[in-house]
Amino acid sequence: MDVNFQFDWSAAFGSIPYLLPGIPWTLLISFGGLAIGFFIGIFFGLLRISPVRWLRWPAVLYVEVFRGTPILVQVLFIFYGLPQLLGGPINALVAGIAAIAINSGAYISEIVRGGVQSIERGQREASLSLGLSRTQSFRYVIWPQALRRMIPPLGNQGIISIKDTSLFSVIGVGELVRQGQIYIATTFTALEVYFMVALMYLAITWTLSLILRQIERRGLAGQ
Amino acid sequence: MTSTQSPIVRMQQLNKHFGSLHVLNNVDLEIVPGEVVVIIGASGSGKSTLIRCINGLEEFQAGSLDVDGNQLLPNGKSSKALQTIRTEVGMVFQQFNLFPHLSVRDNVTLAPMKVRGWSRQDAEETAERLLERVGIADQADKYPSQLSGGQQQRVALARALAMEPRLMLFDEPTSALDPEMIGEVLDAMRELAKEGMTMVIVTHEMGFAREVADRVIFIHKGEIAEQGPPEQLFDTPQHERTQSFLARVLKH
C-alpha cells in the first residue's frame, strides 16, 4: 500500500464540472419534497391535536410509520416496489421527491404539533373572550405565533432532508453523490471527489442556515 | 344603584366540579347594569372560576346562567349563546395575555375588525381614543414585550373595551404587577367604574374594593359566604370566615 499518498488537488478541482450538474437535482429533490412535506406536516400535525379522537389516530399512525422506517427503505419501496402495484415504472426524480415529502412530512407534523401546543393557554382564552371564533382564534392569534416558534426546528428538518437526498444515488437519480460515483468509476479518485461532494453539501446547508438565521432574526424582532 | 333594573347576569344554583372537587356550590348571583361587584376570598376559593363561568371560559355542570338575555347551558352545550356573550362581555386577565406578535394598535383593533366587521379606519380611530384614555397613545406602534407590566395591562383593558362590552370581568388584574405599577391600572379601572361600566372584579386590593365597589362578595370554598356594601362587609363582617379572612389580609 502506498503510504505516501498525496491529496491530488487537480483531481479535486477537475471533478467540479462533473459534480455541479448534480446540485440542481439535489436542490430539486430536497426543496420539492420539503414543500410537499410542509403541507403534509401541517395537515397531520393539526389532525394530531384535533379534539376529535378518531381524527387524531390517522395522524399518530402516519407519524409512527414514516418516522419509524428508514428513508432508504421508503425510497426503495416507492421506486422498486410500487411499480409492481401500478404496472409501470416510476420516474426516479418523482420517487425521490415523494420519499422526502412523506418522510419530512412525518417529522414536520410533530414540529407543527409542538409549535401549536407551545402557545400559552392564555392566548386562546384572551382571543375567545374577545368574541373571536375558534377558527379566528387559531388563524389570527395561535398559528402566527406557532409558525415563528416552528422556524428553528423546520430549518433543522430542511438540512436533514437535504442530506437524506444523498441516499437516492441508489435509485440512479443524478444528484450530487451519484454524479461523484460516476466520475470516480473512471478516475479512481475517491478521496478527492468525495471531499468535493462533502464541500458542496456543506455549501448548500450552510447557505440555508444563514438564510434561516436571517428569517429568525426578523421574525423575532416583533416579539 | 337602581336595583329595579333587570339583571345583566343572573346565576342560579350554579354548580361546578373539577373531578371530585366541588369548586362552585349552589351559587346564586345577580348583577344589575352599572353595578361594580368585587369578589374576594382565599386562593382556591373558586372566585376566579366563578367569573370565568360568566363568559364560558369554564363550563359548569348544573344550574342556570343568563348573561344579558343569553342562556348558557351546563357542560358547554351552548356555542351560539356563548359567542354572543363573549362579544358583549370583556375580560382582563391576571397575566395580561396580550398578543405578542401584534403591535399594541393591532391588539386593540383585531377583534372589532374580525368579530364586529369594522373597517380598519374605524377600528384604529377607536383604538387611538381608548389608548389615549388609558394613557398609552404614544405606545401604539410598539409590541407588548416593549412595555412595562402596568402598560401592558392598560393595553389589555383598551383591547377589551374596543368591543364596547356591556360588562367587564377582571380576574386579579394587578396580581402579576410590580407594586409601583398597581396604581396606574387601578386608576384606569376607577375611571371606568365612574363612567358607569358594569364590572365584576376579583382582586386582593382591599382598599380599592372598599373605594369602588357597590357590593363586595366573600367566597369561601365555592360558596358565597357573605355579601354586602363594602363598609358593612369590611367593618362589620357577620360570618366568622369573613372575619378571619379579613384579619389575615388586612394585617399588612
XYZ file of C-alpha atoms in Angstrom:
475
model
C 0.000 0.000 0.000
C 1.261 3.432 -0.876
C 1.530 5.327 2.390
C 2.862 8.399 0.643
C -0.464 9.033 -0.935
C -0.922 12.716 -1.696
C -4.214 14.599 -1.850
C -4.415 15.440 -5.547
C -5.847 18.945 -5.751
C -6.026 18.879 -9.519
C -8.212 15.769 -9.335
C -10.403 17.508 -6.752
C -10.845 20.635 -8.850
C -11.109 18.584 -12.003
C -14.220 16.853 -10.642
C -16.120 20.115 -10.144
C -17.568 20.346 -13.681
C -18.887 16.793 -13.286
C -20.338 17.380 -9.832
C -22.043 20.716 -10.479
C -24.858 19.233 -12.617
C -25.805 17.167 -9.537
C -26.588 20.261 -7.462
C -29.841 21.239 -9.222
C -31.090 17.678 -8.766
C -30.190 17.661 -5.092
C -31.949 21.016 -4.648
C -34.963 19.984 -6.691
C -35.488 16.767 -4.747
C -34.939 18.316 -1.335
C -36.925 21.512 -1.765
C -39.628 19.896 -3.884
C -40.021 17.185 -1.261
C -39.869 19.613 1.644
C -42.513 21.891 0.123
C -44.929 18.977 -0.139
C -43.762 17.661 3.235
C -44.618 21.017 4.790
C -48.257 20.695 3.758
C -48.373 17.038 4.782
C -46.907 18.122 8.119
C -49.467 20.876 8.657
C -52.283 18.507 7.733
C -51.286 15.665 10.058
C -49.918 17.995 12.740
C -53.289 19.713 13.035
C -55.179 16.416 12.896
C -52.957 15.209 15.712
C -54.191 17.971 18.041
C -57.814 17.788 16.972
C -60.294 17.499 19.833
C -61.928 14.620 17.894
C -60.318 11.311 18.801
C -60.913 9.499 15.500
C -59.229 12.355 13.627
C -56.150 12.034 15.823
C -55.361 8.386 15.257
C -54.629 8.520 11.489
C -52.111 11.254 12.305
C -50.500 9.131 15.006
C -50.337 6.200 12.597
C -48.791 8.316 9.850
C -46.065 9.678 12.094
C -45.229 6.317 13.633
C -44.974 4.570 10.251
C -42.919 7.136 8.348
C -40.761 8.266 11.231
C -40.208 4.697 12.307
C -38.920 3.323 8.998
C -35.659 4.277 7.222
C -35.954 6.744 4.362
C -33.767 4.436 2.265
C -36.334 1.668 2.626
C -39.096 4.148 1.815
C -37.483 5.273 -1.431
C -36.661 1.690 -2.470
C -40.258 0.733 -1.745
C -41.541 3.602 -3.882
C -39.097 3.136 -6.761
C -38.903 -0.666 -6.976
C -41.964 -1.779 -5.027
C -44.783 0.486 -6.169
C -44.289 -0.192 -9.916
C -45.404 -3.773 -9.226
C -48.705 -2.371 -7.978
C -49.032 0.344 -10.580
C -47.932 -1.786 -13.507
C -45.448 0.785 -14.766
C -42.110 2.301 -13.770
C -41.861 5.375 -11.559
C -39.548 8.191 -12.511
C -36.555 8.262 -10.123
C -36.915 12.010 -9.567
C -40.583 11.607 -8.640
C -39.713 8.730 -6.314
C -37.035 10.844 -4.606
C -39.329 13.837 -4.122
C -42.087 11.579 -2.835
C -39.753 9.925 -0.315
C -38.555 13.279 1.055
C -42.151 14.513 1.169
C -43.630 11.623 3.139
C -40.602 11.324 5.403
C -40.157 15.011 6.237
C -43.974 15.267 6.487
C -43.902 12.901 9.459
C -41.282 14.950 11.291
C -42.864 18.266 10.339
C -46.237 17.165 11.682
C -44.561 16.703 15.048
C -42.978 20.149 14.700
C -46.403 21.648 13.920
C -47.996 19.894 16.876
C -45.231 21.043 19.231
C -45.392 24.596 17.906
C -49.134 24.952 18.360
C -49.142 23.274 21.764
C -46.358 25.544 22.985
C -48.591 28.623 22.759
C -49.787 29.583 26.229
C -53.394 28.802 27.072
C -53.998 32.452 27.929
C -53.637 33.411 24.262
C -56.576 31.255 23.311
C -58.611 32.395 26.301
C -57.948 36.064 25.561
C -58.922 35.713 21.905
C -62.085 33.750 22.717
C -63.021 36.269 25.415
C -62.923 38.973 22.722
C -65.550 37.090 20.736
C -63.277 35.507 18.135
C -64.461 32.105 16.943
C -62.223 29.067 17.439
C -61.153 29.307 13.801
C -60.378 33.024 14.019
C -58.523 32.498 17.273
C -56.358 29.878 15.605
C -55.806 31.824 12.410
C -55.018 35.258 13.818
C -53.561 34.506 17.248
C -52.304 30.939 17.713
C -50.950 29.991 14.267
C -48.829 33.114 13.577
C -47.088 32.644 16.923
C -46.703 28.889 16.472
C -45.208 29.380 12.999
C -42.498 31.606 14.430
C -41.574 29.026 17.014
C -41.503 26.365 14.297
C -38.816 28.110 12.225
C -35.730 26.708 14.027
C -36.902 23.052 14.040
C -38.147 23.415 10.447
C -34.698 24.621 9.403
C -33.203 21.643 11.150
C -35.510 19.313 9.257
C -34.650 21.043 5.976
C -30.962 20.388 6.494
C -31.603 16.752 7.417
C -33.733 16.240 4.298
C -31.129 17.829 2.020
C -28.576 15.345 3.312
C -31.056 12.474 3.033
C -31.217 13.013 -0.744
C -27.665 11.626 -0.939
C -29.188 8.174 -0.348
C -31.116 8.450 -3.588
C -27.985 7.707 -5.605
C -29.168 4.108 -5.181
C -32.137 4.677 -7.460
C -29.989 6.357 -10.099
C -31.101 9.956 -9.660
C -28.274 12.153 -10.924
C -27.850 14.081 -7.687
C -24.502 15.016 -6.137
C -23.407 11.638 -4.804
C -24.455 9.839 -7.969
C -22.504 12.296 -10.127
C -19.457 11.730 -7.915
C -19.760 7.961 -8.169
C -19.936 8.089 -11.960
C -16.833 10.252 -12.087
C -14.893 8.075 -9.621
C -15.688 4.992 -11.705
C -13.409 6.307 -14.452
C -10.793 8.248 -12.461
C -10.441 6.215 -9.207
C -10.010 9.436 -7.220
C -12.491 8.649 -4.415
C -10.749 10.709 -1.739
C -10.705 13.927 -3.732
C -14.152 13.561 -5.268
C -15.998 12.666 -2.076
C -14.191 15.531 -0.403
C -15.605 17.881 -3.039
C -19.046 16.286 -2.746
C -18.971 16.919 1.007
C -17.949 20.540 0.414
C -20.881 21.046 -1.917
C -23.362 19.689 0.638
C -21.794 21.977 3.181
C -22.191 24.959 0.848
C -25.902 24.187 0.442
C -26.682 23.505 4.083
C -24.610 26.429 5.312
C -26.376 28.825 2.962
C -29.702 27.548 4.252
C -28.540 28.056 7.849
C -27.618 31.658 7.111
C -30.959 32.355 5.440
C -32.816 30.811 8.358
C -30.861 32.858 10.850
C -31.960 35.990 8.990
C -35.604 34.902 8.959
C -35.441 34.080 12.646
C -33.925 37.426 13.481
C -36.559 39.265 11.502
C -39.397 37.117 12.780
C -38.464 37.568 16.418
C -37.914 41.308 16.125
C -41.629 41.847 16.626
C -41.828 39.897 19.853
C -77.738 51.565 42.322
C -81.111 51.211 40.786
C -81.910 47.672 41.806
C -85.188 47.856 39.934
C -83.350 47.257 36.625
C -83.366 43.737 35.305
C -80.060 41.997 35.982
C -77.397 41.630 33.281
C -76.094 38.486 34.988
C -78.441 36.008 36.601
C -76.808 32.941 38.078
C -78.983 30.370 39.807
C -77.848 27.338 41.753
C -74.632 27.136 39.771
C -72.508 24.068 40.459
C -69.091 23.196 39.124
C -66.898 20.192 39.770
C -63.263 19.508 38.863
C -63.348 15.741 39.210
C -64.240 15.122 42.843
C -63.565 18.734 43.804
C -66.717 20.800 44.266
C -65.465 24.195 43.055
C -68.743 26.099 42.984
C -71.572 25.081 45.247
C -75.111 26.356 44.564
C -74.032 29.887 43.722
C -76.828 32.437 43.266
C -75.745 35.803 41.922
C -77.485 38.692 40.213
C -75.687 41.719 38.864
C -77.562 44.792 37.622
C -76.289 47.163 34.914
C -73.909 49.794 36.254
C -73.069 47.796 39.344
C -69.451 47.260 40.445
C -69.096 43.953 42.241
C -65.839 42.926 43.885
C -65.273 39.287 44.722
C -62.808 38.424 47.467
C -61.737 35.180 49.039
C -58.728 32.973 49.703
C -56.869 31.460 46.748
C -58.608 28.293 45.634
C -61.953 29.501 46.973
C -63.463 29.492 43.459
C -63.651 33.242 42.838
C -61.745 33.171 39.530
C -63.707 30.131 38.410
C -66.926 31.985 39.166
C -66.213 34.906 36.845
C -64.734 32.609 34.182
C -68.125 30.848 34.073
C -69.773 34.144 33.102
C -68.019 34.239 29.707
C -67.844 30.491 29.304
C -64.104 30.024 29.791
C -65.166 27.474 32.394
C -68.055 25.087 31.985
C -70.424 24.347 34.833
C -72.286 21.120 35.471
C -75.599 22.236 36.919
C -77.686 25.333 37.428
C -78.616 28.172 35.122
C -76.722 31.206 33.916
C -78.200 34.065 31.933
C -75.955 36.830 30.624
C -77.683 39.792 29.010
C -80.543 37.637 27.831
C -78.383 34.773 26.564
C -78.810 31.442 28.259
C -75.636 29.440 28.974
C -76.256 25.734 29.372
C -74.417 23.250 31.612
C -71.457 21.307 30.178
C -70.733 23.846 27.454
C -73.748 22.946 25.311
C -74.487 26.459 24.101
C -71.987 27.549 21.486
C -74.240 30.119 19.806
C -75.156 31.923 23.024
C -71.542 31.664 24.118
C -70.338 33.505 21.029
C -72.869 36.299 21.603
C -71.974 36.577 25.271
C -68.274 36.836 24.545
C -68.769 39.731 22.156
C -70.727 41.559 24.883
C -68.519 40.685 27.854
C -64.922 41.895 28.090
C -62.242 40.317 30.243
C -58.919 41.407 31.692
C -56.601 38.631 32.839
C -54.000 38.391 35.555
C -51.256 37.643 33.009
C -52.470 40.328 30.522
C -52.467 37.785 27.652
C -51.690 40.390 25.018
C -50.916 39.009 21.569
C -47.100 39.247 21.396
C -46.916 39.075 17.587
C -49.157 42.107 17.114
C -48.435 45.772 17.798
C -50.346 47.490 20.579
C -52.658 49.031 17.985
C -53.304 45.700 16.256
C -54.001 44.053 19.617
C -56.829 46.541 20.079
C -58.204 46.505 16.516
C -58.168 42.729 15.892
C -61.488 41.793 17.488
C -63.517 44.841 16.339
C -62.406 44.155 12.748
C -62.779 40.369 12.731
C -65.788 39.980 15.020
C -67.716 43.208 14.581
C -66.645 43.694 10.966
C -65.485 47.272 11.422
C -63.291 48.893 8.795
C -59.622 49.287 9.666
C -60.089 53.034 9.837
C -62.968 52.855 12.307
C -61.157 50.295 14.428
C -57.971 52.361 14.505
C -59.810 55.530 15.455
C -61.449 53.695 18.329
C -58.116 52.159 19.328
C -56.497 55.575 19.383
C -59.250 57.015 21.550
C -59.091 54.096 24.005
C -55.301 54.073 24.206
C -55.478 57.806 24.855
C -57.945 57.171 27.625
C -55.699 54.652 29.396
C -52.694 56.933 28.871
C -50.606 54.980 26.350
C -51.492 56.504 22.987
C -47.795 57.138 22.326
C -47.024 53.386 22.522
C -49.406 52.254 19.778
C -46.672 51.128 17.370
C -44.726 49.170 19.960
C -45.022 45.484 20.692
C -46.276 44.211 24.071
C -42.850 42.972 25.163
C -41.529 46.524 24.878
C -43.981 47.771 27.516
C -43.967 47.598 31.314
C -46.439 45.318 33.063
C -48.664 48.225 34.019
C -48.721 49.492 30.438
C -49.468 46.010 29.128
C -52.418 45.642 31.459
C -53.773 49.017 30.341
C -53.479 47.880 26.705
C -55.388 44.742 27.691
C -58.097 46.962 29.165
C -58.252 49.052 25.975
C -58.377 45.859 23.906
C -61.400 44.599 25.849
C -63.145 47.989 25.752
C -62.746 48.204 21.966
C -65.506 45.617 21.658
C -67.815 48.045 23.502
C -68.730 45.453 26.131
C -71.819 45.722 28.320
C -69.986 44.006 31.164
C -66.312 43.793 32.141
C -64.711 40.943 34.070
C -61.389 41.424 35.863
C -59.512 38.346 37.038
C -56.910 39.562 39.549
C -55.802 42.342 37.196
C -52.988 43.624 39.435
C -51.693 40.379 40.950
C -48.877 39.951 38.412
C -47.744 43.571 38.600
C -44.821 45.147 40.412
C -46.153 47.227 43.323
C -45.296 50.573 41.708
C -47.470 49.726 38.692
C -50.593 48.649 40.517
C -51.798 52.244 40.947
C -51.908 53.079 37.243
C -54.069 50.045 36.468
C -56.416 50.682 39.386
C -56.726 54.320 38.261
C -57.858 53.204 34.803
C -60.388 50.827 36.374
C -61.605 53.552 38.724
C -62.260 55.807 35.714
C -64.206 53.039 34.035
C -66.330 52.484 37.135
C -67.097 56.223 37.306
C -68.346 56.123 33.723
C -70.922 53.573 34.765
C -69.437 50.354 33.358
C -70.812 47.186 34.907
C -67.808 45.432 36.431
C -67.100 42.180 38.230
C -63.646 42.262 39.800
C -61.699 39.523 41.521
C -58.938 41.201 43.479
C -56.814 41.204 46.608
C -56.688 45.020 46.672
C -58.972 45.614 49.646
C -58.536 49.392 49.690
C -59.579 49.572 46.050
C -62.511 47.257 46.727
C -63.762 49.442 49.552
C -63.492 52.521 47.364
C -65.104 51.435 44.086
C -67.368 48.503 44.937
C -71.107 48.835 45.222
C -71.129 45.347 46.629
C -68.445 43.030 47.962
C -68.870 39.274 47.857
C -66.831 36.951 50.042
C -66.438 33.456 48.652
C -65.431 30.536 50.809
C -64.985 27.004 49.470
C -67.102 27.648 46.394
C -69.980 29.258 48.253
C -70.990 32.866 48.696
C -70.426 33.117 52.431
C -71.318 36.755 52.805
C -72.050 39.831 50.705
C -72.983 43.449 51.163
C -71.891 47.058 50.704
C -68.138 47.464 51.311
C -68.494 49.364 54.596
C -70.697 46.650 56.003
C -68.575 43.731 54.805
C -65.233 45.229 55.767
C -66.245 46.942 59.015
C -68.846 44.628 60.474
C -68.414 41.221 58.837
C -71.024 38.789 60.139
C -69.610 35.458 59.043
C -66.792 34.031 61.104
C -64.920 33.003 57.920
C -65.129 36.549 56.578
C -63.735 37.869 59.848
C -60.756 35.534 59.855
C -60.063 36.125 56.137
C -60.137 39.903 56.567
C -57.989 39.684 59.671
C -55.382 37.811 57.642
C -55.351 40.054 54.544
C -55.748 43.417 56.275
C -52.903 42.793 58.693
C -50.324 44.003 56.181
